[in-house]
GROMACS .gro file of C-alpha atoms in nm:
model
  174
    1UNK     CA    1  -2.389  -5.227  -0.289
    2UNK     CA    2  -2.528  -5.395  -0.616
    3UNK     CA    3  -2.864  -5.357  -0.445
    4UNK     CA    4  -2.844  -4.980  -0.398
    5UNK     CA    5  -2.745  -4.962  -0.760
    6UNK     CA    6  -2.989  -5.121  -0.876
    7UNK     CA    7  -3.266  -4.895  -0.687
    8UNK     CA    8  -3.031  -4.593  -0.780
    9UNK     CA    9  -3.077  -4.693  -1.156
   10UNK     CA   10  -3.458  -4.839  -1.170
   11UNK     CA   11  -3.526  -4.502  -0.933
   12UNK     CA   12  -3.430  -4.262  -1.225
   13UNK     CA   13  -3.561  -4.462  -1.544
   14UNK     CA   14  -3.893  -4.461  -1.302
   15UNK     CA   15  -3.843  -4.081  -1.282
   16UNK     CA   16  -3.802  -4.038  -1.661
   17UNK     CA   17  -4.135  -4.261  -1.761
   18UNK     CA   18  -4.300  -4.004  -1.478
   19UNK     CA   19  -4.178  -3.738  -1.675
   20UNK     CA   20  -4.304  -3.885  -1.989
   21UNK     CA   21  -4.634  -3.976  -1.897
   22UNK     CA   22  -4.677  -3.613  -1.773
   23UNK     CA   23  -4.573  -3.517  -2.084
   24UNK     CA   24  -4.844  -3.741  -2.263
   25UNK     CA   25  -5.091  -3.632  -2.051
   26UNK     CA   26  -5.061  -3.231  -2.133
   27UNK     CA   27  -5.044  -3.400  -2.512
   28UNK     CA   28  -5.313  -3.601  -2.514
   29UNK     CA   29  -5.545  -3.292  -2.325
   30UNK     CA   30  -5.414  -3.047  -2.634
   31UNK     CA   31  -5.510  -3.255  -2.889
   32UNK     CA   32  -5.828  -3.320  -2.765
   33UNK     CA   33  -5.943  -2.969  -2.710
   34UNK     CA   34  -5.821  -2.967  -3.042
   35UNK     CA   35  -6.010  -3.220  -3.170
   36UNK     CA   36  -6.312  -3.055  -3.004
   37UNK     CA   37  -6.271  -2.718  -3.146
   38UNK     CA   38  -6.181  -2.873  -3.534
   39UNK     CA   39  -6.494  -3.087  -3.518
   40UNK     CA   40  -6.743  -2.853  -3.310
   41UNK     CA   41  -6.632  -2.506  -3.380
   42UNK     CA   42  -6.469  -2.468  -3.746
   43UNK     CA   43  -6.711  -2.832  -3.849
   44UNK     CA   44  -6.362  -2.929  -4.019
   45UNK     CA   45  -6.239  -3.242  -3.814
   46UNK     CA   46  -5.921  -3.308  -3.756
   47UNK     CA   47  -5.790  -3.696  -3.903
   48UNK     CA   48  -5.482  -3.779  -3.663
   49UNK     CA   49  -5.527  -3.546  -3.344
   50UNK     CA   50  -5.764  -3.797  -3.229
   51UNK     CA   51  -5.536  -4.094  -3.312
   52UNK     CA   52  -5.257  -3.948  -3.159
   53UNK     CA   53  -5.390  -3.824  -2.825
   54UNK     CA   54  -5.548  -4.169  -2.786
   55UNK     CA   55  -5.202  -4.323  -2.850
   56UNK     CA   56  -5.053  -4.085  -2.574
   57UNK     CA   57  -5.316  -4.243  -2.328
   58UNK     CA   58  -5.246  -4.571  -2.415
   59UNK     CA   59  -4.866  -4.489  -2.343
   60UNK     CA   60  -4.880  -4.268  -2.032
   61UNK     CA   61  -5.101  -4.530  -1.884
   62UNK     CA   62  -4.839  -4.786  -1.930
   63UNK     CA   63  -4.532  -4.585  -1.838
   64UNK     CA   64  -4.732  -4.526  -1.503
   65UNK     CA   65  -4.757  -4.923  -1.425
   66UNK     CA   66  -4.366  -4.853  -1.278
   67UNK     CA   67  -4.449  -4.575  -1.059
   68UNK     CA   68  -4.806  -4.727  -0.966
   69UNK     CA   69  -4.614  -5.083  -0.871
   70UNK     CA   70  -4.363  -4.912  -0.659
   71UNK     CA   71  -4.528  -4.660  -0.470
   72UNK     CA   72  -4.745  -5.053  -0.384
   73UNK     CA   73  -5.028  -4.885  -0.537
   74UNK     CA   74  -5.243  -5.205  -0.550
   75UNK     CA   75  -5.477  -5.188  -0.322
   76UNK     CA   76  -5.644  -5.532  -0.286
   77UNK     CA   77  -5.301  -5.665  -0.259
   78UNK     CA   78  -5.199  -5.352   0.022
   79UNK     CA   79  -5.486  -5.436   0.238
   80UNK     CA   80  -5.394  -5.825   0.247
   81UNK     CA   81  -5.005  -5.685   0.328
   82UNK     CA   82  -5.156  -5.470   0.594
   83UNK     CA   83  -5.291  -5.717   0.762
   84UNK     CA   84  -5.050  -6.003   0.740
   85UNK     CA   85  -4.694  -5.777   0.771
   86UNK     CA   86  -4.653  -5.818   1.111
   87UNK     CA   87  -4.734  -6.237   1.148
   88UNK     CA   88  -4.479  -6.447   1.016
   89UNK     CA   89  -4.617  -6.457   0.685
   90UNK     CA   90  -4.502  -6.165   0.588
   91UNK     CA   91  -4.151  -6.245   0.398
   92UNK     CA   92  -4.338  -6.507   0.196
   93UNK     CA   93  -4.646  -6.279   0.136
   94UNK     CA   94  -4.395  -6.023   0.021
   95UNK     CA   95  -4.219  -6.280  -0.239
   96UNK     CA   96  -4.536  -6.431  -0.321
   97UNK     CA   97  -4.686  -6.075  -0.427
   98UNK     CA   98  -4.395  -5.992  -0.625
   99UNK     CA   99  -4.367  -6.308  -0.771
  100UNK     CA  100  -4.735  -6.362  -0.933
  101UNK     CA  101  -4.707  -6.003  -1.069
  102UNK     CA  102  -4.367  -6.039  -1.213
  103UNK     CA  103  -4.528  -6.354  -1.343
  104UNK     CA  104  -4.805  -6.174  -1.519
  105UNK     CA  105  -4.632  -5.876  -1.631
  106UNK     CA  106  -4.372  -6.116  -1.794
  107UNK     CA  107  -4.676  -6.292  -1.945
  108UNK     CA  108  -4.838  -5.965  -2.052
  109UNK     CA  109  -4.492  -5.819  -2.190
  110UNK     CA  110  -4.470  -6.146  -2.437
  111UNK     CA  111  -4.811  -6.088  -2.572
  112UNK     CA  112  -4.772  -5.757  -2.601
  113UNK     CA  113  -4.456  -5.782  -2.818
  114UNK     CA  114  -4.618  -6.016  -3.018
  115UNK     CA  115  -4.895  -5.808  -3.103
  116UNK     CA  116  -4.668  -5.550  -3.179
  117UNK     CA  117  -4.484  -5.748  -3.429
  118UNK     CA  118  -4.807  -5.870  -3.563
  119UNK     CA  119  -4.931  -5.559  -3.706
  120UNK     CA  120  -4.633  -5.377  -3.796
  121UNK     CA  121  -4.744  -5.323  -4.151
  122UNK     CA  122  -5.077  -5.151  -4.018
  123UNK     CA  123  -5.059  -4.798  -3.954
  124UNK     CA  124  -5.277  -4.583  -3.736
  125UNK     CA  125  -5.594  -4.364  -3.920
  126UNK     CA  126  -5.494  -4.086  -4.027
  127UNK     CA  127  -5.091  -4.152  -4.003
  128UNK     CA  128  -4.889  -4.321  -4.233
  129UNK     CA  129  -4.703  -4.435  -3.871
  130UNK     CA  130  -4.722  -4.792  -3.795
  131UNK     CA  131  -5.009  -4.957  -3.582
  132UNK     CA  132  -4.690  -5.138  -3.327
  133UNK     CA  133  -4.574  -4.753  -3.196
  134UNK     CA  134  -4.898  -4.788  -3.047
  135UNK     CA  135  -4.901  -5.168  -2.867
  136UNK     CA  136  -4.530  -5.104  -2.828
  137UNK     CA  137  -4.648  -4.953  -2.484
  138UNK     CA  138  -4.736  -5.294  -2.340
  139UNK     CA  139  -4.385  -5.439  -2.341
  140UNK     CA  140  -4.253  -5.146  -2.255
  141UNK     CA  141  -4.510  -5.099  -1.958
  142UNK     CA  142  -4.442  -5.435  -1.844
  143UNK     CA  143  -4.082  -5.393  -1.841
  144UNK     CA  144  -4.082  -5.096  -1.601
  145UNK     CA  145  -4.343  -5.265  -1.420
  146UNK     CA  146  -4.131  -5.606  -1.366
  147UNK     CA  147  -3.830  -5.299  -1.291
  148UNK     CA  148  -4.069  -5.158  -1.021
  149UNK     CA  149  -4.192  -5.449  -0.877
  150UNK     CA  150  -3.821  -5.598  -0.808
  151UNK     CA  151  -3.716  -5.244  -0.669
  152UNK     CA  152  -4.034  -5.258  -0.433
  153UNK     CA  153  -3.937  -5.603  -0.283
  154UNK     CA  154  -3.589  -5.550  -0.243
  155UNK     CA  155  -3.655  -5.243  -0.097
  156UNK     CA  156  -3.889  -5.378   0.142
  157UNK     CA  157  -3.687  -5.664   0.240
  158UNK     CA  158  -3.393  -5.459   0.287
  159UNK     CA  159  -3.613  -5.245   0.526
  160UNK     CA  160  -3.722  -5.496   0.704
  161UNK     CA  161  -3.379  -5.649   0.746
  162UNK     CA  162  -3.275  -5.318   0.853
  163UNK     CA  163  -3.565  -5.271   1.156
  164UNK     CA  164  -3.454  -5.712   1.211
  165UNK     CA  165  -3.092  -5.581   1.256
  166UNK     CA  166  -3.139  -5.349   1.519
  167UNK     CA  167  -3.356  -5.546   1.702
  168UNK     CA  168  -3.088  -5.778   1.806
  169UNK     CA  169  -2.904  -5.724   2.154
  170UNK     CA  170  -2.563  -5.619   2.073
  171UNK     CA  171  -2.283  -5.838   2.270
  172UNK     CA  172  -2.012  -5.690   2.417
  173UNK     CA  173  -1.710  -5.825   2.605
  174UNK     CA  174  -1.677  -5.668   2.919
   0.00000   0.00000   0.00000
């Protein structure tokens, strides 16, 4: 029950980073045709559409770590998966997996944050917005990702407890 909440709720905060990184991405392609037409067209260059769209990269990348992790979009790590899921290797490959890259993404996270807090009194060219909006993203990336990556192994241990259970010969008293 906890489990399925769990999924329920990491399922729809995965939904609205999609959303958002969609969202960036239309931004991001605006203000760059933008940016082309300012600097190429009227020779009158624009100083923060260039800033910004790059900022809206940097983010939708990063909200798209929690939908990459758990759709397993790794691929070095799906082939090794592929071949080992059926051995008896597989529930510790599984943990193992999820482990080293909750492990990094934790690491990544606390860098990330301090960075962030390390140049809050720096603001972007051509914003008076500070620099840590922009490396914000990492911790926040890392956080969905660490979301994702727990939703993808519980998920795929409860599936595979699932196709264990009825397996099992059922017993009957007759």
């Amino acid at each position: 029950m906890l489990i399925n909440a769990f999924l329920t709720l990491e399922s729809g905060i995965n939904r609205w980073a999609v959303r958002l990184g969609l969202l960036l991405l239309s931004v991001s392609a605006i203000l760059t045709f933008y940016q082309v037409l300012t600097r190429f067209v009227f020779q009158n260059p624009s100083e923060w559409s260039e800033v910004v769209a790059r900022t809206s990269i940097i983010w939708m990348v990063y909200l798209g770590i929690g939908a990459a992790l758990r759709e397993g979009a790794m691929l070095s790590v799906r082939l090794l998966y592929d071949a080992l899921h059926k051995t008896r290797f597989a529930k510790w490959l599984t943990g193992w997996i999820s482990l080293c890259t909750v492990a990094f993404l934790a690491i990544a996270g606390w860098y990330g944050a301090q960075v962030a807090w390390a140049v809050r009194f720096q603001t972007l060219a051509g914003l008076e917005i500070s620099i840590s909006w922009a490396y914000l993203a990492i911790p926040v990336g890392c956080a969905l990702g660490i979301l994702a990556t727990i939703a993808q192994t519980l998920q795929v241990m409860k599936r595979e407890a699932t196709v264990a259970s009825s397996a099992r010969p059922v017993l009957t008293n007759s």
